[in-house]
Amino acid sequence: DAGITQSPRHKVTETGTPVTLRCHQTENHRYMYWYRQDPGHGLRLIHYSYGVKDTDKGEVSDGYSVSRSKTEDFLLTLESATSSQTSVYFCAIRKSWGLAPYNEQFFGPGTRLTVL
Amino acid sequence: DQQVKQNSPSLSVQEGRISILNCDYTNSMFDYFLWYKKYPAEGPTFLISISSIKDKNEDGRFTVFLNKSAKHLSLHIVPSQPGDSAVYFCAASAVGNEKLTFGTGTRLTIIP
C-alpha cells in the first residue's frame, strides 16, 4: 500500500461539463502520474508531475490539464468532457530508492468515469 | 507506434501448470522492465522487475526472463494458482526517463 487515494471512485457526467479527479498521496513522493486504461490500449500516460508546479505531457494529453500545488495532491481536469474520455483513470507515484535506477510505480485504486 | 507489445490478449492455464506470459519491445533504449498484475476494479500492483544487466530475476513462484538480443521478456508463474487469474501488463523504461511504457495486457485465467 503506497498510501494513494483517488476521488471520486466513480463519476457519471454529461458531455461538455468540466470534471476534476483528485489523487492524494501520504508519503511525499516527488513523481506522480495520471494514466487512463482502455480495452486494447493498456495503460496510457496522460500527464505526470516531477514536483510542485512541475508537470509534463504524456502520450494522450489532449483534452486534459493537471495541477500540483502541493506535494501530496495531483489533480486531473477535463475542461469539457467528451464521450471519448469515458475510461478508468489511475494515479500512480514513483518511489525513489536512493541512487538505484529503479522505476517502479505504485498505483491508486482508480476512478471510473462515464461521459454521457 | 506500440513500443511494448503483448500479442496474446488472453491465456488459459490449468491449475498447477506453468503460465508463460510474453512481451516484446522495439525501443533499444529500454533498460528496465516490470510486470504488473491487475484485478478487476483495483489498481495495477507491481509484481517483479528486471534490469537489462540481468537475464533472469526470480521471486517465489514468479520468474522474469529477458532476452535483449530478441527484445523479448517473459513472465513464468509456476505452479499457477487460481488467485493468479488477472490481467498482466508488462512495462519498460529507458535510462534517465521517469516514464513507463505499458503493453496492452494479457488476461490470464487459471482453470481449477
PDB file of C-alpha atoms in Angstrom:
ATOM      1  CA  ASP A   1       0.000   0.000   0.000  1.00  0.00           C
ATOM      2  CA  ALA A   2       1.663   3.228  -1.177  1.00  0.00           C
ATOM      3  CA  GLY A   3      -0.827   5.500   0.571  1.00  0.00           C
ATOM      4  CA  ILE A   4      -2.576   6.617  -2.612  1.00  0.00           C
ATOM      5  CA  THR A   5      -6.221   7.552  -2.700  1.00  0.00           C
ATOM      6  CA  GLN A   6      -8.316   8.730  -5.614  1.00  0.00           C
ATOM      7  CA  SER A   7     -11.573  10.627  -5.550  1.00  0.00           C
ATOM      8  CA  PRO A   8     -14.218  10.218  -6.664  1.00  0.00           C
ATOM      9  CA  ARG A   9     -14.075   6.470  -7.312  1.00  0.00           C
ATOM     10  CA  HIS A  10     -16.992   6.638  -9.735  1.00  0.00           C
ATOM     11  CA  LYS A  11     -18.454   9.517 -11.683  1.00  0.00           C
ATOM     12  CA  VAL A  12     -21.070   9.910 -14.389  1.00  0.00           C
ATOM     13  CA  THR A  13     -21.193  13.231 -16.171  1.00  0.00           C
ATOM     14  CA  GLU A  14     -22.521  14.779 -19.334  1.00  0.00           C
ATOM     15  CA  THR A  15     -20.673  15.863 -22.447  1.00  0.00           C
ATOM     16  CA  GLY A  16     -19.348  19.383 -22.161  1.00  0.00           C
ATOM     17  CA  THR A  17     -19.156  19.557 -18.369  1.00  0.00           C
ATOM     18  CA  PRO A  18     -15.877  20.096 -16.518  1.00  0.00           C
ATOM     19  CA  VAL A  19     -14.577  17.252 -14.360  1.00  0.00           C
ATOM     20  CA  THR A  20     -11.736  17.165 -11.845  1.00  0.00           C
ATOM     21  CA  LEU A  21     -10.234  13.979 -10.469  1.00  0.00           C
ATOM     22  CA  ARG A  22      -8.050  14.063  -7.394  1.00  0.00           C
ATOM     23  CA  CYS A  23      -5.084  11.940  -6.429  1.00  0.00           C
ATOM     24  CA  HIS A  24      -3.713  12.154  -2.899  1.00  0.00           C
ATOM     25  CA  GLN A  25      -0.568  10.520  -1.529  1.00  0.00           C
ATOM     26  CA  THR A  26       0.635  10.383   2.056  1.00  0.00           C
ATOM     27  CA  GLU A  27       4.347   9.619   1.526  1.00  0.00           C
ATOM     28  CA  ASN A  28       5.613  12.849  -0.122  1.00  0.00           C
ATOM     29  CA  HIS A  29       6.961  11.221  -3.276  1.00  0.00           C
ATOM     30  CA  ARG A  30       8.197  13.598  -5.935  1.00  0.00           C
ATOM     31  CA  TYR A  31       6.811  11.898  -9.037  1.00  0.00           C
ATOM     32  CA  MET A  32       3.099  11.458  -9.685  1.00  0.00           C
ATOM     33  CA  TYR A  33       1.344  10.218 -12.821  1.00  0.00           C
ATOM     34  CA  TRP A  34      -2.096  10.076 -14.401  1.00  0.00           C
ATOM     35  CA  TYR A  35      -2.985   7.175 -16.719  1.00  0.00           C
ATOM     36  CA  ARG A  36      -6.095   6.034 -18.465  1.00  0.00           C
ATOM     37  CA  GLN A  37      -6.900   2.386 -19.096  1.00  0.00           C
ATOM     38  CA  ASP A  38      -8.955   1.357 -22.095  1.00  0.00           C
ATOM     39  CA  PRO A  39      -9.581  -2.059 -23.659  1.00  0.00           C
ATOM     40  CA  GLY A  40      -6.981  -2.855 -26.293  1.00  0.00           C
ATOM     41  CA  HIS A  41      -4.772   0.046 -25.235  1.00  0.00           C
ATOM     42  CA  GLY A  42      -3.432  -0.933 -21.858  1.00  0.00           C
ATOM     43  CA  LEU A  43      -2.320   1.932 -19.655  1.00  0.00           C
ATOM     44  CA  ARG A  44      -1.520   5.202 -21.375  1.00  0.00           C
ATOM     45  CA  LEU A  45       0.150   8.164 -19.717  1.00  0.00           C
ATOM     46  CA  ILE A  46      -1.834  11.407 -19.736  1.00  0.00           C
ATOM     47  CA  HIS A  47       0.342  13.765 -17.690  1.00  0.00           C
ATOM     48  CA  TYR A  48       2.911  13.473 -14.971  1.00  0.00           C
ATOM     49  CA  SER A  49       4.496  15.693 -12.353  1.00  0.00           C
ATOM     50  CA  TYR A  50       8.065  15.794 -11.069  1.00  0.00           C
ATOM     51  CA  GLY A  51       7.465  18.332  -8.302  1.00  0.00           C
ATOM     52  CA  VAL A  52       5.174  21.065  -7.079  1.00  0.00           C
ATOM     53  CA  LYS A  53       4.086  23.119 -10.085  1.00  0.00           C
ATOM     54  CA  ASP A  54       6.274  20.966 -12.375  1.00  0.00           C
ATOM     55  CA  THR A  55       4.287  18.927 -14.868  1.00  0.00           C
ATOM     56  CA  ASP A  56       4.721  17.492 -18.341  1.00  0.00           C
ATOM     57  CA  LYS A  57       2.606  15.845 -21.002  1.00  0.00           C
ATOM     58  CA  GLY A  58       2.266  12.160 -21.694  1.00  0.00           C
ATOM     59  CA  GLU A  59       1.167  10.387 -24.868  1.00  0.00           C
ATOM     60  CA  VAL A  60      -2.574  11.174 -24.601  1.00  0.00           C
ATOM     61  CA  SER A  61      -2.659  14.658 -23.053  1.00  0.00           C
ATOM     62  CA  ASP A  62      -5.096  16.374 -25.439  1.00  0.00           C
ATOM     63  CA  GLY A  63      -8.258  17.459 -23.614  1.00  0.00           C
ATOM     64  CA  TYR A  64      -6.648  17.127 -20.186  1.00  0.00           C
ATOM     65  CA  SER A  65      -4.869  19.509 -17.844  1.00  0.00           C
ATOM     66  CA  VAL A  66      -3.212  18.925 -14.489  1.00  0.00           C
ATOM     67  CA  SER A  67      -2.158  20.887 -11.477  1.00  0.00           C
ATOM     68  CA  ARG A  68       0.034  20.213  -8.485  1.00  0.00           C
ATOM     69  CA  SER A  69       0.045  22.937  -5.869  1.00  0.00           C
ATOM     70  CA  LYS A  70       1.062  20.628  -3.008  1.00  0.00           C
ATOM     71  CA  THR A  71       3.343  17.603  -2.949  1.00  0.00           C
ATOM     72  CA  GLU A  72       0.545  15.322  -1.831  1.00  0.00           C
ATOM     73  CA  ASP A  73      -2.130  16.275  -4.371  1.00  0.00           C
ATOM     74  CA  PHE A  74      -2.208  15.870  -8.149  1.00  0.00           C
ATOM     75  CA  LEU A  75      -5.373  16.976  -9.928  1.00  0.00           C
ATOM     76  CA  LEU A  76      -6.527  15.920 -13.394  1.00  0.00           C
ATOM     77  CA  THR A  77      -9.068  18.183 -15.108  1.00  0.00           C
ATOM     78  CA  LEU A  78     -11.192  17.536 -18.151  1.00  0.00           C
ATOM     79  CA  GLU A  79     -12.175  21.065 -19.126  1.00  0.00           C
ATOM     80  CA  SER A  80     -15.082  19.930 -21.312  1.00  0.00           C
ATOM     81  CA  ALA A  81     -15.678  16.205 -21.075  1.00  0.00           C
ATOM     82  CA  THR A  82     -16.311  14.155 -24.214  1.00  0.00           C
ATOM     83  CA  SER A  83     -17.575  10.597 -24.631  1.00  0.00           C
ATOM     84  CA  SER A  84     -14.092   9.528 -25.791  1.00  0.00           C
ATOM     85  CA  GLN A  85     -12.858  10.341 -22.289  1.00  0.00           C
ATOM     86  CA  THR A  86     -15.014   7.626 -20.772  1.00  0.00           C
ATOM     87  CA  SER A  87     -12.373   5.459 -19.165  1.00  0.00           C
ATOM     88  CA  VAL A  88     -10.816   4.240 -15.955  1.00  0.00           C
ATOM     89  CA  TYR A  89      -8.260   6.698 -14.640  1.00  0.00           C
ATOM     90  CA  PHE A  90      -5.355   5.666 -12.460  1.00  0.00           C
ATOM     91  CA  CYS A  91      -2.980   7.777 -10.472  1.00  0.00           C
ATOM     92  CA  ALA A  92       0.485   6.468  -9.673  1.00  0.00           C
ATOM     93  CA  ILE A  93       3.530   7.507  -7.698  1.00  0.00           C
ATOM     94  CA  ARG A  94       7.130   6.599  -8.236  1.00  0.00           C
ATOM     95  CA  LYS A  95       9.151   5.621  -5.216  1.00  0.00           C
ATOM     96  CA  SER A  96      12.769   6.642  -5.279  1.00  0.00           C
ATOM     97  CA  TRP A  97      15.377   4.270  -3.963  1.00  0.00           C
ATOM     98  CA  GLY A  98      18.367   6.495  -3.498  1.00  0.00           C
ATOM     99  CA  LEU A  99      20.753   6.239  -6.418  1.00  0.00           C
ATOM    100  CA  ALA A 100      19.395   2.931  -7.734  1.00  0.00           C
ATOM    101  CA  PRO A 101      17.914   3.128 -11.260  1.00  0.00           C
ATOM    102  CA  TYR A 102      14.648   1.723 -10.075  1.00  0.00           C
ATOM    103  CA  ASN A 103      11.480   2.909 -11.667  1.00  0.00           C
ATOM    104  CA  GLU A 104       8.670   1.064 -10.000  1.00  0.00           C
ATOM    105  CA  GLN A 105       5.398   2.928  -9.926  1.00  0.00           C
ATOM    106  CA  PHE A 106       2.608   2.217  -7.485  1.00  0.00           C
ATOM    107  CA  PHE A 107      -0.997   2.782  -8.388  1.00  0.00           C
ATOM    108  CA  GLY A 108      -4.122   4.079  -6.739  1.00  0.00           C
ATOM    109  CA  PRO A 109      -7.445   2.225  -6.877  1.00  0.00           C
ATOM    110  CA  GLY A 110      -8.738   4.095  -9.939  1.00  0.00           C
ATOM    111  CA  THR A 111     -11.674   6.306 -10.890  1.00  0.00           C
ATOM    112  CA  ARG A 112     -14.275   5.045 -13.328  1.00  0.00           C
ATOM    113  CA  LEU A 113     -15.533   7.982 -15.368  1.00  0.00           C
ATOM    114  CA  THR A 114     -18.521   7.773 -17.703  1.00  0.00           C
ATOM    115  CA  VAL A 115     -19.287  10.687 -20.022  1.00  0.00           C
ATOM    116  CA  LEU A 116     -22.795  10.514 -21.493  1.00  0.00           C
TER     117      LEU A 116
ATOM    118  CA  ASP B   1       3.670   3.068 -32.591  1.00  0.00           C
ATOM    119  CA  GLN B   2       3.349   0.428 -29.911  1.00  0.00           C
ATOM    120  CA  GLN B   3       6.803   0.189 -28.343  1.00  0.00           C
ATOM    121  CA  VAL B   4       5.788  -2.535 -25.899  1.00  0.00           C
ATOM    122  CA  LYS B   5       3.655  -5.352 -27.251  1.00  0.00           C
ATOM    123  CA  GLN B   6       1.780  -8.169 -25.620  1.00  0.00           C
ATOM    124  CA  ASN B   7       0.500 -10.165 -28.555  1.00  0.00           C
ATOM    125  CA  SER B   8      -1.660 -12.571 -26.577  1.00  0.00           C
ATOM    126  CA  PRO B   9      -4.787 -10.831 -25.252  1.00  0.00           C
ATOM    127  CA  SER B  10      -5.713 -13.917 -23.231  1.00  0.00           C
ATOM    128  CA  LEU B  11      -4.264 -17.155 -21.904  1.00  0.00           C
ATOM    129  CA  SER B  12      -5.847 -20.091 -20.073  1.00  0.00           C
ATOM    130  CA  VAL B  13      -3.761 -22.466 -17.982  1.00  0.00           C
ATOM    131  CA  GLN B  14      -4.602 -25.457 -15.815  1.00  0.00           C
ATOM    132  CA  GLU B  15      -4.056 -25.002 -12.087  1.00  0.00           C
ATOM    133  CA  GLY B  16      -0.660 -26.328 -11.046  1.00  0.00           C
ATOM    134  CA  ARG B  17       0.881 -25.957 -14.510  1.00  0.00           C
ATOM    135  CA  ILE B  18       3.239 -23.240 -15.704  1.00  0.00           C
ATOM    136  CA  SER B  19       1.908 -19.946 -17.059  1.00  0.00           C
ATOM    137  CA  ILE B  20       4.124 -18.110 -19.530  1.00  0.00           C
ATOM    138  CA  LEU B  21       3.283 -14.550 -20.471  1.00  0.00           C
ATOM    139  CA  ASN B  22       5.239 -12.864 -23.233  1.00  0.00           C
ATOM    140  CA  CYS B  23       6.189  -9.306 -24.041  1.00  0.00           C
ATOM    141  CA  ASP B  24       8.162  -7.772 -26.927  1.00  0.00           C
ATOM    142  CA  TYR B  25       9.638  -4.316 -27.205  1.00  0.00           C
ATOM    143  CA  THR B  26      11.050  -2.259 -30.025  1.00  0.00           C
ATOM    144  CA  ASN B  27      12.921   0.582 -28.309  1.00  0.00           C
ATOM    145  CA  SER B  28      16.562  -0.403 -27.784  1.00  0.00           C
ATOM    146  CA  MET B  29      16.908   2.361 -25.167  1.00  0.00           C
ATOM    147  CA  PHE B  30      14.696   0.470 -22.733  1.00  0.00           C
ATOM    148  CA  ASP B  31      16.815  -0.885 -19.913  1.00  0.00           C
ATOM    149  CA  TYR B  32      14.410  -1.691 -17.104  1.00  0.00           C
ATOM    150  CA  PHE B  33      11.348  -3.899 -17.343  1.00  0.00           C
ATOM    151  CA  LEU B  34       8.456  -4.523 -14.997  1.00  0.00           C
ATOM    152  CA  TRP B  35       5.419  -6.744 -14.703  1.00  0.00           C
ATOM    153  CA  TYR B  36       2.184  -5.637 -13.099  1.00  0.00           C
ATOM    154  CA  LYS B  37      -0.866  -7.642 -12.123  1.00  0.00           C
ATOM    155  CA  LYS B  38      -4.351  -6.185 -12.152  1.00  0.00           C
ATOM    156  CA  TYR B  39      -7.551  -7.500 -10.636  1.00  0.00           C
ATOM    157  CA  PRO B  40     -10.931  -6.070 -11.705  1.00  0.00           C
ATOM    158  CA  ALA B  41     -11.879  -2.793 -10.010  1.00  0.00           C
ATOM    159  CA  GLU B  42      -8.404  -2.418  -8.492  1.00  0.00           C
ATOM    160  CA  GLY B  43      -5.259  -0.574  -9.481  1.00  0.00           C
ATOM    161  CA  PRO B  44      -2.329  -2.454 -11.017  1.00  0.00           C
ATOM    162  CA  THR B  45       0.096  -3.882  -8.475  1.00  0.00           C
ATOM    163  CA  PHE B  46       3.814  -4.225  -9.052  1.00  0.00           C
ATOM    164  CA  LEU B  47       4.898  -7.844  -9.363  1.00  0.00           C
ATOM    165  CA  ILE B  48       8.508  -8.184 -10.429  1.00  0.00           C
ATOM    166  CA  SER B  49      11.140  -6.302 -12.391  1.00  0.00           C
ATOM    167  CA  ILE B  50      14.417  -6.889 -14.182  1.00  0.00           C
ATOM    168  CA  SER B  51      17.295  -4.688 -15.202  1.00  0.00           C
ATOM    169  CA  SER B  52      18.961  -5.091 -18.589  1.00  0.00           C
ATOM    170  CA  ILE B  53      22.192  -6.149 -16.900  1.00  0.00           C
ATOM    171  CA  LYS B  54      20.471  -9.397 -15.924  1.00  0.00           C
ATOM    172  CA  ASP B  55      18.748 -12.098 -17.923  1.00  0.00           C
ATOM    173  CA  LYS B  56      16.713 -13.594 -15.104  1.00  0.00           C
ATOM    174  CA  ASN B  57      15.079 -12.481 -11.889  1.00  0.00           C
ATOM    175  CA  GLU B  58      13.175 -14.746  -9.555  1.00  0.00           C
ATOM    176  CA  ASP B  59      10.746 -14.055  -6.738  1.00  0.00           C
ATOM    177  CA  GLY B  60       8.964 -17.067  -5.327  1.00  0.00           C
ATOM    178  CA  ARG B  61       6.684 -18.548  -7.981  1.00  0.00           C
ATOM    179  CA  PHE B  62       7.429 -15.705 -10.393  1.00  0.00           C
ATOM    180  CA  THR B  63      10.428 -15.531 -12.705  1.00  0.00           C
ATOM    181  CA  VAL B  64      11.085 -12.962 -15.396  1.00  0.00           C
ATOM    182  CA  PHE B  65      13.438 -13.733 -18.267  1.00  0.00           C
ATOM    183  CA  LEU B  66      14.976 -11.092 -20.510  1.00  0.00           C
ATOM    184  CA  ASN B  67      16.421 -11.753 -23.966  1.00  0.00           C
ATOM    185  CA  LYS B  68      17.949  -8.447 -25.012  1.00  0.00           C
ATOM    186  CA  SER B  69      19.037  -9.581 -28.466  1.00  0.00           C
ATOM    187  CA  ALA B  70      15.469 -10.623 -29.268  1.00  0.00           C
ATOM    188  CA  LYS B  71      13.954  -7.671 -27.375  1.00  0.00           C
ATOM    189  CA  HIS B  72      11.748 -10.125 -25.582  1.00  0.00           C
ATOM    190  CA  LEU B  73      10.805 -10.771 -21.986  1.00  0.00           C
ATOM    191  CA  SER B  74       8.604 -13.359 -20.412  1.00  0.00           C
ATOM    192  CA  LEU B  75       6.990 -13.957 -17.044  1.00  0.00           C
ATOM    193  CA  HIS B  76       6.799 -17.510 -15.772  1.00  0.00           C
ATOM    194  CA  ILE B  77       4.430 -18.438 -12.981  1.00  0.00           C
ATOM    195  CA  VAL B  78       4.863 -21.887 -11.524  1.00  0.00           C
ATOM    196  CA  PRO B  79       2.827 -23.506 -10.192  1.00  0.00           C
ATOM    197  CA  SER B  80      -0.177 -21.492 -11.343  1.00  0.00           C
ATOM    198  CA  GLN B  81      -2.885 -20.890  -8.763  1.00  0.00           C
ATOM    199  CA  PRO B  82      -6.493 -19.667  -9.083  1.00  0.00           C
ATOM    200  CA  GLY B  83      -5.535 -16.366  -7.453  1.00  0.00           C
ATOM    201  CA  ASP B  84      -3.200 -15.713 -10.359  1.00  0.00           C
ATOM    202  CA  SER B  85      -6.197 -15.095 -12.623  1.00  0.00           C
ATOM    203  CA  ALA B  86      -5.812 -11.425 -13.544  1.00  0.00           C
ATOM    204  CA  VAL B  87      -4.652  -9.115 -16.298  1.00  0.00           C
ATOM    205  CA  TYR B  88      -0.874  -8.843 -16.549  1.00  0.00           C
ATOM    206  CA  PHE B  89       0.859  -5.800 -18.004  1.00  0.00           C
ATOM    207  CA  CYS B  90       4.491  -5.552 -18.933  1.00  0.00           C
ATOM    208  CA  ALA B  91       6.153  -2.152 -18.854  1.00  0.00           C
ATOM    209  CA  ALA B  92       9.508  -0.684 -19.821  1.00  0.00           C
ATOM    210  CA  SER B  93      11.574   2.392 -19.097  1.00  0.00           C
ATOM    211  CA  ALA B  94      14.731   3.921 -20.514  1.00  0.00           C
ATOM    212  CA  VAL B  95      17.770   5.298 -18.707  1.00  0.00           C
ATOM    213  CA  GLY B  96      17.075   8.681 -17.160  1.00  0.00           C
ATOM    214  CA  ASN B  97      13.401   8.511 -18.097  1.00  0.00           C
ATOM    215  CA  GLU B  98      10.864   8.706 -15.328  1.00  0.00           C
ATOM    216  CA  LYS B  99       8.081   7.354 -17.506  1.00  0.00           C
ATOM    217  CA  LEU B 100       6.906   3.816 -18.090  1.00  0.00           C
ATOM    218  CA  THR B 101       5.575   2.480 -21.377  1.00  0.00           C
ATOM    219  CA  PHE B 102       2.994  -0.250 -20.925  1.00  0.00           C
ATOM    220  CA  GLY B 103       1.854  -3.110 -23.089  1.00  0.00           C
ATOM    221  CA  THR B 104      -1.806  -3.771 -23.767  1.00  0.00           C
ATOM    222  CA  GLY B 105      -2.097  -6.572 -21.235  1.00  0.00           C
ATOM    223  CA  THR B 106      -2.767 -10.320 -21.199  1.00  0.00           C
ATOM    224  CA  ARG B 107      -5.729 -11.764 -19.336  1.00  0.00           C
ATOM    225  CA  LEU B 108      -4.633 -14.939 -17.557  1.00  0.00           C
ATOM    226  CA  THR B 109      -7.283 -17.407 -16.477  1.00  0.00           C
ATOM    227  CA  ILE B 110      -6.298 -20.314 -14.250  1.00  0.00           C
ATOM    228  CA  ILE B 111      -8.624 -23.275 -14.666  1.00  0.00           C
ATOM    229  CA  PRO B 112      -9.194 -25.284 -11.457  1.00  0.00           C
TER     230      PRO B 112
END
